[in-house]
Coordinates of C-alpha atoms and ligand atoms in Angstrom, one line a residue:
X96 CA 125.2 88.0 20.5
X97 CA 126.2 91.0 18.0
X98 CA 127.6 88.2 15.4
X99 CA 123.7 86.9 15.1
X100 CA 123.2 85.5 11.3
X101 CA 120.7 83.7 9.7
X102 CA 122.8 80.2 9.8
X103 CA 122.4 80.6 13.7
X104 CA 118.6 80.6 13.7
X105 CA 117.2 77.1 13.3
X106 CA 114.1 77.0 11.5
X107 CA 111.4 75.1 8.9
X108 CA 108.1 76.7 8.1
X109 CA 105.9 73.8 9.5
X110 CA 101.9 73.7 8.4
X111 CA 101.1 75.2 11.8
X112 CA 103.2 78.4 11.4
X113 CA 102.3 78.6 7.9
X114 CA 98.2 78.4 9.2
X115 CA 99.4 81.2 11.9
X116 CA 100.1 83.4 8.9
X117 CA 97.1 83.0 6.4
X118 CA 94.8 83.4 9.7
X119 CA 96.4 86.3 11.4
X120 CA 97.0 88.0 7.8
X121 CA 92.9 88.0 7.4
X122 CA 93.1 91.2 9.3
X123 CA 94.4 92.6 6.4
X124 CA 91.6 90.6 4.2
X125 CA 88.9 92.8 6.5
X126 CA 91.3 96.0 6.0
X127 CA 90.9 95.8 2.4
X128 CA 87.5 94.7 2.5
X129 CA 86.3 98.0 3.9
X130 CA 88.7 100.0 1.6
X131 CA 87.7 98.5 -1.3
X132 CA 83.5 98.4 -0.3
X133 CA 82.8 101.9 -0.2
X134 CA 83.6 103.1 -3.4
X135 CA 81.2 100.4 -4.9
X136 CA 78.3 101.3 -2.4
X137 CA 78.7 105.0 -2.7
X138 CA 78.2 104.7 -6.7
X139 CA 74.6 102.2 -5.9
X140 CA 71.6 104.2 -6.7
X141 CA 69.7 102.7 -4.2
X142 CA 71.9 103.2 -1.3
X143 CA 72.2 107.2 -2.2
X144 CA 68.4 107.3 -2.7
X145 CA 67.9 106.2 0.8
X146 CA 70.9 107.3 2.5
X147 CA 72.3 110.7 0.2
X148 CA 69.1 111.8 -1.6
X149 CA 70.8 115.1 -2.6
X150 CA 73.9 112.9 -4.0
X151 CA 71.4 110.8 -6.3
X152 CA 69.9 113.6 -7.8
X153 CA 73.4 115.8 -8.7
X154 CA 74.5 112.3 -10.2
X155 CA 71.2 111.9 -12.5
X156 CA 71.6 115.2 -13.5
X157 CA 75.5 115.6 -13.4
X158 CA 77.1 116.3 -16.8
X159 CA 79.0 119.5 -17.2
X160 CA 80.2 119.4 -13.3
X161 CA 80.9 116.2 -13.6
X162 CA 84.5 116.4 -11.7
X163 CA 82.2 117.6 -8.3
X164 CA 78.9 115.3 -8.3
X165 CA 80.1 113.3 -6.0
X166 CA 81.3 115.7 -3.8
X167 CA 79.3 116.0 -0.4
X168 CA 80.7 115.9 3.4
X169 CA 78.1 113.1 4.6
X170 CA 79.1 110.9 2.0
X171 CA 82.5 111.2 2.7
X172 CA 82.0 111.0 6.3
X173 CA 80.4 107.7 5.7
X174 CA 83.9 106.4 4.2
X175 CA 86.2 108.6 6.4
X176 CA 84.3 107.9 9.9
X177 CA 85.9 104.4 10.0
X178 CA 89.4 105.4 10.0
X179 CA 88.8 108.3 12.5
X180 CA 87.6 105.4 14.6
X181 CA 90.7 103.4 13.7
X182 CA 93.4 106.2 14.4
X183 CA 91.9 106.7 18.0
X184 CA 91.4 102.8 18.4
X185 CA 95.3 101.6 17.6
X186 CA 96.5 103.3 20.6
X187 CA 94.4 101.0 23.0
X188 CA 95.3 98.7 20.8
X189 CA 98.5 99.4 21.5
X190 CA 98.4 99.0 25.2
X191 CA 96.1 95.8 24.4
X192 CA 98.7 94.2 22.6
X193 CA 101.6 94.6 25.4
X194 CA 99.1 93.7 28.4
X195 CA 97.4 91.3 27.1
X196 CA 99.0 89.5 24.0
X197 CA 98.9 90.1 20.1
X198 CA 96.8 87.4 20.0
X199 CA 93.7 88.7 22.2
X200 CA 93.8 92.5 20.5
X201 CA 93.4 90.0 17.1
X202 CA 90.3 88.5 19.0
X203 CA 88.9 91.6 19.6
X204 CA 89.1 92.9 16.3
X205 CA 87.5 90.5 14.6
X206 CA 84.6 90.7 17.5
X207 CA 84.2 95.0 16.8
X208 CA 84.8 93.8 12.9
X209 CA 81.3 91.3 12.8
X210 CA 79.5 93.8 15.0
X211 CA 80.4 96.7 12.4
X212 CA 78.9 94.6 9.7
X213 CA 75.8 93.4 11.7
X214 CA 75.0 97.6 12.0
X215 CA 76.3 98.7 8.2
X216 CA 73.8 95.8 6.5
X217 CA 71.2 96.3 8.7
X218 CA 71.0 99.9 8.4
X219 CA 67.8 101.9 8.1
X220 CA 69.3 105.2 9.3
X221 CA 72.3 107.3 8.2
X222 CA 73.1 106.8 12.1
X223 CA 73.2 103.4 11.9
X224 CA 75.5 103.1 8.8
X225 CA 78.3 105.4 10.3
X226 CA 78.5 103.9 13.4
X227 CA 78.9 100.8 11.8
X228 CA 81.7 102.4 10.3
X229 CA 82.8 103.2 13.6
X230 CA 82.6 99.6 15.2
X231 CA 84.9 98.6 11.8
X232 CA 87.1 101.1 12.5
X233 CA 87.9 100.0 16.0
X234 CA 88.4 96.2 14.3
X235 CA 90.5 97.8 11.9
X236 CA 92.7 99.8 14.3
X237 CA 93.1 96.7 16.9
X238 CA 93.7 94.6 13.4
X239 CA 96.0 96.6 12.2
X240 CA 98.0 97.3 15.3
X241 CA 98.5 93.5 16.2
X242 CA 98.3 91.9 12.6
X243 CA 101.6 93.0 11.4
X244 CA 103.7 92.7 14.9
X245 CA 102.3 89.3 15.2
X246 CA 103.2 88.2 11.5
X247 CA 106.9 89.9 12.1
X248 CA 107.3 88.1 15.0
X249 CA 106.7 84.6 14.4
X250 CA 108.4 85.1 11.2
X251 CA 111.7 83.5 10.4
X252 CA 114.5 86.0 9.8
X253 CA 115.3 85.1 6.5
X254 CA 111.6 85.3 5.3
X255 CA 110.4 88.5 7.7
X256 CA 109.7 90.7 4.4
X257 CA 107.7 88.5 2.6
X258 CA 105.8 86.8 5.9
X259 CA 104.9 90.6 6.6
X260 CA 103.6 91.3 3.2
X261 CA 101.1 88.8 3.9
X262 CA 99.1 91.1 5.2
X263 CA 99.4 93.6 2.8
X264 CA 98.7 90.8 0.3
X265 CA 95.7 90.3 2.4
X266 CA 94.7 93.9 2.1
X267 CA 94.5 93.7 -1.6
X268 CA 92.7 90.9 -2.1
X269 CA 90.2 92.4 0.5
X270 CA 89.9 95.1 -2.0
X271 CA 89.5 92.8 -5.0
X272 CA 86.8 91.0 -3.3
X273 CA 84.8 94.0 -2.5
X274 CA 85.2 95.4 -5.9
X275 CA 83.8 92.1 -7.2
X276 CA 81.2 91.4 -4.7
X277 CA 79.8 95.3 -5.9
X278 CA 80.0 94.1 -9.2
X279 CA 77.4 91.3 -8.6
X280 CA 75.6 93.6 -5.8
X281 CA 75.3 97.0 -7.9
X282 CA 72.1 95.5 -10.1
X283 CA 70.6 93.4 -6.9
X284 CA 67.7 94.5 -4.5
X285 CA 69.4 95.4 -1.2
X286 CA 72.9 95.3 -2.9
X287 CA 74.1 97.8 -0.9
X288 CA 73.3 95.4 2.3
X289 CA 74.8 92.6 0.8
X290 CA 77.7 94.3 0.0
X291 CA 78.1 95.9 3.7
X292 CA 77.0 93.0 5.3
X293 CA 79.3 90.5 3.8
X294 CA 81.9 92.2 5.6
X295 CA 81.1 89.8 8.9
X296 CA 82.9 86.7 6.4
X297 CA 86.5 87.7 7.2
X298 CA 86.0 88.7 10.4
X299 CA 84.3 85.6 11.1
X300 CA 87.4 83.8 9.8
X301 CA 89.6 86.1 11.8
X302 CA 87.7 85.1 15.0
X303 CA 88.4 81.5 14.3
X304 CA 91.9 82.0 13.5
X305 CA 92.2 83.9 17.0
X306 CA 91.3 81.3 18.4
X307 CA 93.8 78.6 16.3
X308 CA 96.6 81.0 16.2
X309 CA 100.2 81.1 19.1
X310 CA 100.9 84.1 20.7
X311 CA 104.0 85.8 19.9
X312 CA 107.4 84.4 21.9
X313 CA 108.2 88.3 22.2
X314 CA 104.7 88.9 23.4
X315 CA 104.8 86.2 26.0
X316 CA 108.2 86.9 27.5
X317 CA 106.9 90.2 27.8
X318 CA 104.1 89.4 29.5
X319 CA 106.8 87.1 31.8
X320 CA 105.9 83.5 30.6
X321 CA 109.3 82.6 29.6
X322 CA 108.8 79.3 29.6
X323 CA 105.6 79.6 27.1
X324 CA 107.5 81.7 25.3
X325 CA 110.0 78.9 24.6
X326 CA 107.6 76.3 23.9
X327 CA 105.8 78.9 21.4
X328 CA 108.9 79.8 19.9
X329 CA 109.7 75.7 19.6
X330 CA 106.3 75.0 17.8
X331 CA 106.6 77.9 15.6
X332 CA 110.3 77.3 14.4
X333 CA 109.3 73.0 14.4
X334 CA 112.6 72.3 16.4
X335 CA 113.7 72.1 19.6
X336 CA 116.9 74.0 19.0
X337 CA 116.2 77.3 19.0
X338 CA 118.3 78.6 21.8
X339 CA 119.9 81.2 19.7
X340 CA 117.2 82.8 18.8
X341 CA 115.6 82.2 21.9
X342 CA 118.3 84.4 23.8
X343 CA 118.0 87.0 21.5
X344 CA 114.3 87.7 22.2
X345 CA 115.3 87.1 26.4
X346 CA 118.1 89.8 25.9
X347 CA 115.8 92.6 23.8
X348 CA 112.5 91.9 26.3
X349 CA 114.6 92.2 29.1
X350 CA 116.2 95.6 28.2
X351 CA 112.7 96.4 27.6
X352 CA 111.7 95.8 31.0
X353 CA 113.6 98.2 32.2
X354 CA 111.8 100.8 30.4
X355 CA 108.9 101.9 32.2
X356 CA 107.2 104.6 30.5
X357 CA 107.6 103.4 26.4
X358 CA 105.7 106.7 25.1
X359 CA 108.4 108.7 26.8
X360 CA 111.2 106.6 25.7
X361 CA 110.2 106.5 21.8
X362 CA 110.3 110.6 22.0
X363 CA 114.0 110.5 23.4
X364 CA 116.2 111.9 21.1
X365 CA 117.3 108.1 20.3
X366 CA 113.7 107.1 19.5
X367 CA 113.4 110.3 16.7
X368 CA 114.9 108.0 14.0
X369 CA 112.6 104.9 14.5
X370 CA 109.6 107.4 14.8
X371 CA 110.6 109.4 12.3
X372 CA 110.7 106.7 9.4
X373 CA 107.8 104.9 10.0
X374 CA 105.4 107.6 10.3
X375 CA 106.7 109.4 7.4
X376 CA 106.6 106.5 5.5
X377 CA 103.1 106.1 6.1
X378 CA 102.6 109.5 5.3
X379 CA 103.8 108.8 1.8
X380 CA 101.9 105.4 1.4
X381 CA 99.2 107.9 1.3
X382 CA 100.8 110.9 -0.4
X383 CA 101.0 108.1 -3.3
X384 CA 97.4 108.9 -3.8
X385 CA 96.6 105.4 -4.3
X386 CA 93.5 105.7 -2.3
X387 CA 92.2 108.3 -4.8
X388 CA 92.0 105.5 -6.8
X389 CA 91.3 102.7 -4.6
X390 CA 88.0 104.3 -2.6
X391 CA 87.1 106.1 -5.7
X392 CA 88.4 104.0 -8.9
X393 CA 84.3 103.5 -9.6
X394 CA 83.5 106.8 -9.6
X395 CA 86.6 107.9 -11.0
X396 CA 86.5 106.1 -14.2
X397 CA 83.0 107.3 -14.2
X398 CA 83.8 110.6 -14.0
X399 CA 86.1 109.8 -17.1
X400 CA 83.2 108.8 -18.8
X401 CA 82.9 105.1 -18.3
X402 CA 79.4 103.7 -17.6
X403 CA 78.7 102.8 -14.6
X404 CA 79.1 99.0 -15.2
X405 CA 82.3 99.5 -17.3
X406 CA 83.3 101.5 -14.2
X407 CA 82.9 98.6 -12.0
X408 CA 84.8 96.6 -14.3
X409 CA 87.7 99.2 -14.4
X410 CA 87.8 98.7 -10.7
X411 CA 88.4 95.3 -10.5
X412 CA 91.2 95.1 -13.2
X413 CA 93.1 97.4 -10.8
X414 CA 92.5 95.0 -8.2
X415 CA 94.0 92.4 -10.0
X416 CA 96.9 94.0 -10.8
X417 CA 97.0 95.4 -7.2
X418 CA 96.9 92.2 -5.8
X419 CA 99.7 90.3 -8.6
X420 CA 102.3 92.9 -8.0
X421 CA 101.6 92.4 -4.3
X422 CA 103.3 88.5 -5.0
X423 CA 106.2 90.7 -6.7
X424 CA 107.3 92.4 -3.7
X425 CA 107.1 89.1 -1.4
X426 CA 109.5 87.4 -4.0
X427 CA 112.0 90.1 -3.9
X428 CA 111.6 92.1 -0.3
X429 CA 114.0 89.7 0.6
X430 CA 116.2 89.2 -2.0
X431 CA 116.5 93.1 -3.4
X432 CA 115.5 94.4 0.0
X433 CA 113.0 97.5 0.6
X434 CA 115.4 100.2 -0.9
X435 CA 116.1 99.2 -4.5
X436 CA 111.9 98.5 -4.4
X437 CA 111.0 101.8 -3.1
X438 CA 113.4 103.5 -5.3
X439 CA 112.2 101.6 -8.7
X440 CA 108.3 102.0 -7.8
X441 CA 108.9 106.6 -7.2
X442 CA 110.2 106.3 -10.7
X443 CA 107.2 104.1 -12.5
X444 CA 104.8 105.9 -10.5
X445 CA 105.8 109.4 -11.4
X446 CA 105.6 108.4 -14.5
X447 CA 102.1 107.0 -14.4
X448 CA 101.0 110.0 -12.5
X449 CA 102.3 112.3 -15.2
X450 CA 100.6 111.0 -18.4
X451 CA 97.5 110.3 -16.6
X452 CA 97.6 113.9 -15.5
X453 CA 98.7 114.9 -19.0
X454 CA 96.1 113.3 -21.2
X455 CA 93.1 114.3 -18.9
X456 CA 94.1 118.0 -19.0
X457 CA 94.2 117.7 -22.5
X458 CA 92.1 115.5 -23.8
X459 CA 89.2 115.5 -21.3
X460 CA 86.0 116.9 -23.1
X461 CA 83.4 119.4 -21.2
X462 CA 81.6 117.1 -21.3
X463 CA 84.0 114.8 -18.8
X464 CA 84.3 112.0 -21.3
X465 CA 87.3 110.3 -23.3
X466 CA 87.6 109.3 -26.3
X467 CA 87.9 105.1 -26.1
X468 CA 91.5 104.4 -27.5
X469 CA 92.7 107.1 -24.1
X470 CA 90.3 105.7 -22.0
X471 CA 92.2 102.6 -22.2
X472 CA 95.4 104.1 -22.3
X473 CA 94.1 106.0 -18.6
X474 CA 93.5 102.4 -17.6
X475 CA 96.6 101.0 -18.4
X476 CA 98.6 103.9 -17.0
X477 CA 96.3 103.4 -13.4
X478 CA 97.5 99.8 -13.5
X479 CA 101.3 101.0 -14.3
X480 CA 100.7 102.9 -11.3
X481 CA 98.2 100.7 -9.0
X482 CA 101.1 98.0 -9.6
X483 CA 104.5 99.7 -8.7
X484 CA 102.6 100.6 -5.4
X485 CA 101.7 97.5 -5.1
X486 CA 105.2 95.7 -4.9
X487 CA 106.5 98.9 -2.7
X488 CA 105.3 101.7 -0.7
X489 CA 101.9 99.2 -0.2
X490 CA 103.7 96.3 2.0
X491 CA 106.9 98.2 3.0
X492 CA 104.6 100.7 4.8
X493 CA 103.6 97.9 7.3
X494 CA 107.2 96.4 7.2
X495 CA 109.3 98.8 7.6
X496 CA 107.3 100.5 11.1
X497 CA 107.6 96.7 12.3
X498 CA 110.7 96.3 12.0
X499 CA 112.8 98.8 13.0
X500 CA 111.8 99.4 16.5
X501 CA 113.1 97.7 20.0
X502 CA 111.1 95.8 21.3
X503 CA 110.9 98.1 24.9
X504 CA 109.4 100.7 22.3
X505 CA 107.3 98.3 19.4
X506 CA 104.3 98.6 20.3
X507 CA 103.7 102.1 21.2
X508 CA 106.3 102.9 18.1
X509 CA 103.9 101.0 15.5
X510 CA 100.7 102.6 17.2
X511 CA 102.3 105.9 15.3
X512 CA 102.4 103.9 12.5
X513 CA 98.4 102.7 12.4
X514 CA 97.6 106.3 13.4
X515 CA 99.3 107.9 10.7
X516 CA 98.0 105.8 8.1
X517 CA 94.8 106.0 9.1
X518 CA 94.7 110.1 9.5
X519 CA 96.2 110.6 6.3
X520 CA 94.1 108.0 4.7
X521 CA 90.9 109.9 6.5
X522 CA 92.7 113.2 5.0
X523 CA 92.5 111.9 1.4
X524 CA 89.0 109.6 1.8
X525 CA 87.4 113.0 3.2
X526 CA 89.2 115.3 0.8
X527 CA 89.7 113.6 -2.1
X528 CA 86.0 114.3 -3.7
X529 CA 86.2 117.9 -3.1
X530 CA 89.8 117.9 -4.2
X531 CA 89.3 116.0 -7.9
X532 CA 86.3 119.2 -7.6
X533 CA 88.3 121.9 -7.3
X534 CA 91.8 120.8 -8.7
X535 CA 90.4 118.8 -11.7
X536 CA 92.6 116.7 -13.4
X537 CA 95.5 118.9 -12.1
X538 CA 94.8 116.4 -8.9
X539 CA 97.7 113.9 -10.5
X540 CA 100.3 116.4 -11.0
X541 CA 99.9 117.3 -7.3
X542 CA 100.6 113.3 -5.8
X543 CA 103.4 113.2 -8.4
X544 CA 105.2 115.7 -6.9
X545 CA 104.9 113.9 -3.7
X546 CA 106.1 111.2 -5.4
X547 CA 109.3 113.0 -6.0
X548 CA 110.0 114.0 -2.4
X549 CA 109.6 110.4 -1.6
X550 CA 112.3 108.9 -3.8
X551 CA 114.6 111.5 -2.7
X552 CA 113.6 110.0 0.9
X553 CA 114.3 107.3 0.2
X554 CA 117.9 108.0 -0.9
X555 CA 119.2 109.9 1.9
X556 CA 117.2 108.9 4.3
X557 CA 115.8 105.3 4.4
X558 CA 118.0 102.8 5.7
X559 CA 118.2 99.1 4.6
X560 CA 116.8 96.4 7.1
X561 CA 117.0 93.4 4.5
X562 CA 118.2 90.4 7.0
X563 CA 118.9 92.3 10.2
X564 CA 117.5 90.7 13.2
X565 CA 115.2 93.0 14.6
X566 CA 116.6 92.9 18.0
X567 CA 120.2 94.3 16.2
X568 CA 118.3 96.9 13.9
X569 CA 119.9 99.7 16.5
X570 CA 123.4 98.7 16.2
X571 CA 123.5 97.3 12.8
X572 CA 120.9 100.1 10.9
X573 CA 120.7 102.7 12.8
X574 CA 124.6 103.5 14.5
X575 CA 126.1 103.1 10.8
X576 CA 123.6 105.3 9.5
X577 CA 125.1 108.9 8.0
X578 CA 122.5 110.5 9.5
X579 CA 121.0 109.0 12.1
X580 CA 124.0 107.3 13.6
X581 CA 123.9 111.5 15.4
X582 CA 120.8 110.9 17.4
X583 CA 122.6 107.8 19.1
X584 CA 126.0 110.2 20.1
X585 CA 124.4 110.2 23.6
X586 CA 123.0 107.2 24.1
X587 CA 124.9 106.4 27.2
X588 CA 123.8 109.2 28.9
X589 CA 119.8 108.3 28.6
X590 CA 118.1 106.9 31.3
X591 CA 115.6 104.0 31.0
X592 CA 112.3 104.9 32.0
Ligands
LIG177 O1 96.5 98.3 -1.8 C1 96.1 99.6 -1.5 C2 95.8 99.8 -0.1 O2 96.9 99.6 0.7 C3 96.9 100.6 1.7 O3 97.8 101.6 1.3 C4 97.3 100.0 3.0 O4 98.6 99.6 3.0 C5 95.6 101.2 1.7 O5 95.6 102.5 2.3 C6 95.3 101.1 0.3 O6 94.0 101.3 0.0

């Protein structure tokens, strides 16, 4: 079946597919939420008062230091615990999600997700708050583990990109929605609660989708109900003709059966490229240094000498723009494919990156203020930036991992994935404060470089998987490849397990 095209593959997004998406892609809603809910809470004078005493007094009497009030390893635990928890969680999830369906990890998520927010808005010790954190955490690293295989998946092949940036889409409005439920909380008695508590909404909606949502045909021939798989594949797709595509799935889970041991097979020298890309390219997602701005954009335009309600504000322009440009990259993942998007987003971003790094080294008084015509421009230049993420390294992050693995190695593959996102996002949640301490604003000259090494990446190194069936990714991507076409010289020789 090497000649497999799009014309072959019968399909018509039917209202129940299209429900499968929105529901399964509220993982990402309770991703974002978290991301985005910290920030906000960290910046409430209540919750520090009760929670950070220390904190709350530095920030009443910050001025000079203003770059290192914030800057305290409790408070960054509090943000950073949850993806600790995640990084260790996506490998069950991992096993979850081959024994017992994509479906049931989602389930479980979404349980560890409204049991996280039960402990973070009830909180009346410092315990209780982080291992709330903790309980999200696990949600997030089962959601995130099962979200994106399950949206790739039941995803025509034509329309895999932008069906996958769902969840990324997901993501940001989870961050918008945080941002603007702070907004409304920061003034409120027990804001903080609200704001923590809320949380139990999208995983609420997640559980219900669990339930409403088909399991993957992959996931259920791998678990050995071919004929479920059919039907699934059938109802998804809304014809009955899918035996094309059908046959495809049957030939990729059966080689897959034959591998035993997938850990051991994804470190064979054949599984190096696979792994390779996708953790790196999480690796970069972060190296971006979007979640400097994303946990921190309310204390960060503080910082830069916005009020504390004008910061708020700040926040949630960015997660506008976050979330529009997000629409950008499911228009055009398809039609420009993730290459030409990568590429175009490096450039605008180093850019970005530059002048704000530029006019804060030069401009930014002792006193940590700016004047208000570079204020804006700041702002603007964080939305040039926030925005080029958006339509590239954002979504194709999540893509990319799920898409360019066989299926014998998928799961345990995109586990690497999860985990790397989620140590590196720990790295900059937990370092970022002390960093923008220390470094100043010399902090955006140091994620532009990054940048740089990731547009050069993405030249010699990132392959194209616009319209490839994932189940021919090996022979079509990786065997033409100049590079990596080496690590499959031997292939012959490699034994299954
Ligand atoms: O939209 C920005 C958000 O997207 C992510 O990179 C996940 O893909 C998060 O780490 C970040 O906060």
């Amino acid at each position: 079946m090497s000649t497999a095209n799009k014309s072959q593959y019968n399909s018509r997004v039917t209202p129940y597919v299209f429900s499968c998406w929105i529901l399964a892609a509220f993982g990402g809603l309770m991703f974002g939420y978290d991301i985005g809910i910290s920030g906000g809470v960290t910046g409430m004078d209540e919750f520090l008062m009760k929670f950070f005493p220390k904190v709350h007094e530095r920030k009443l009497h910050a001025h000079e230091n203003n770059y290192c009030k914030y800057d305290d390893e409790m408070l960054q635990l509090f943000t950073s615990s949850l993806y600790i928890a995640a990084l260790v969680a996506s490998f069950f999830a991992s096993k979850a999600c081959s024994l017992f369906g994509r479906r049931p990890t989602i389930l479980m998520a979404s349980l560890f997700f409204i049991a996280g927010s039960i402990f973070c808005g009830a909180a009346n010790a410092k315990w209780m708050l982080i291992f709330g954190r903790v309980l999200f955490g696990i949600g997030v690293g089962f959601g995130n583990e099962a979200v994106p295989l399950f949206l790739s998946e039941i995803a025509p092949i034509h329309h895999r990109g932008a069906v996958n940036i769902l969840f990324q889409l997901l993501v940001t409005v989870g961050i918008l929605v945080a941002n603007l439920i702070n907004y409304g909380t920061a003034m409120m008695k027990h804001g903080w609660r609200v704001s923590l508590g809320l949380a139990a909404v999208p995983g609420f909606i997640l559980f219900i989708g669990s339930l409403v949502i088909t399991e993957t045909p992959p996931s259920l021939l791998e678990m050995g109900k071919e004929m479920e798989a059919r039907a699934a594949l059938q109802k998804i797709r809304g014809v009955d003709n899918v035996d094309a595509e059908f046959q495809q799935i049957v030939t990729g889970c059966e080689q897959a059966k034959q591998v035993k041991r997938p850990f051991k097979k994804l470190f064979k020298k054949s599984g190096f490229p696979a792994l390779f890309i996708s953790t790196i390219i999480q690796v970069f997602q972060q190296f971006t240094g979007i979640n400097a701005i994303m946990f921190y954009a309310p204390v960060l335009f503080q910082t830069l000498g916005f009020k504390s309600d004008a910061s708020l504000l700040s926040a949630v322009i960015t997660g506008l723009v976050n979330v529009g440009a997000t629409f950008v990259s499911i228009y055009a993942v398809d039609k420009l494919g993730r290459r030409k998007l990568l590429l175009q987003a490096s450039i605008q971003m180093f850019i970005s990156q530059v002048a704000i790094g530029a006019i804060l080294v030069t401009h930014l008084k002792a006193t940590g203020s700016l004047d208000k015509v570079l204020a804006a421009v700041v702002v603007v230049l964080v939305c040039t930036f926030v925005m080029s993420f958006a339509w590239s390294w954002g979504p194709m992050g999540w893509l990319i991992p799920s898409e360019i693995f066989p299926i014998e190695t998928r799961t345990a593959g995109f586990a690497f994935a999860v985990s790397t996102n989620m140590i590196f996002t720990f790295i900059i949640a937990q370092a970022f404060l002390s960093m923008l301490c220390h470094m100043r604003a010399y902090i955006f000259f140091f994620f532009s470089a990054w940048i740089l090494v990731m547009g050069l990446f993405v030249v010699f190194l990132l392959p194209e998987t616009k319209g490839v069936p994932i189940e021919l990714v090996e022979e079509r991507v990786w065997k033409q490849h100049p590079v990596w076409k080496k690590f499959f010289k031997d292939d012959a020789k490699e034994t299954t397990d």
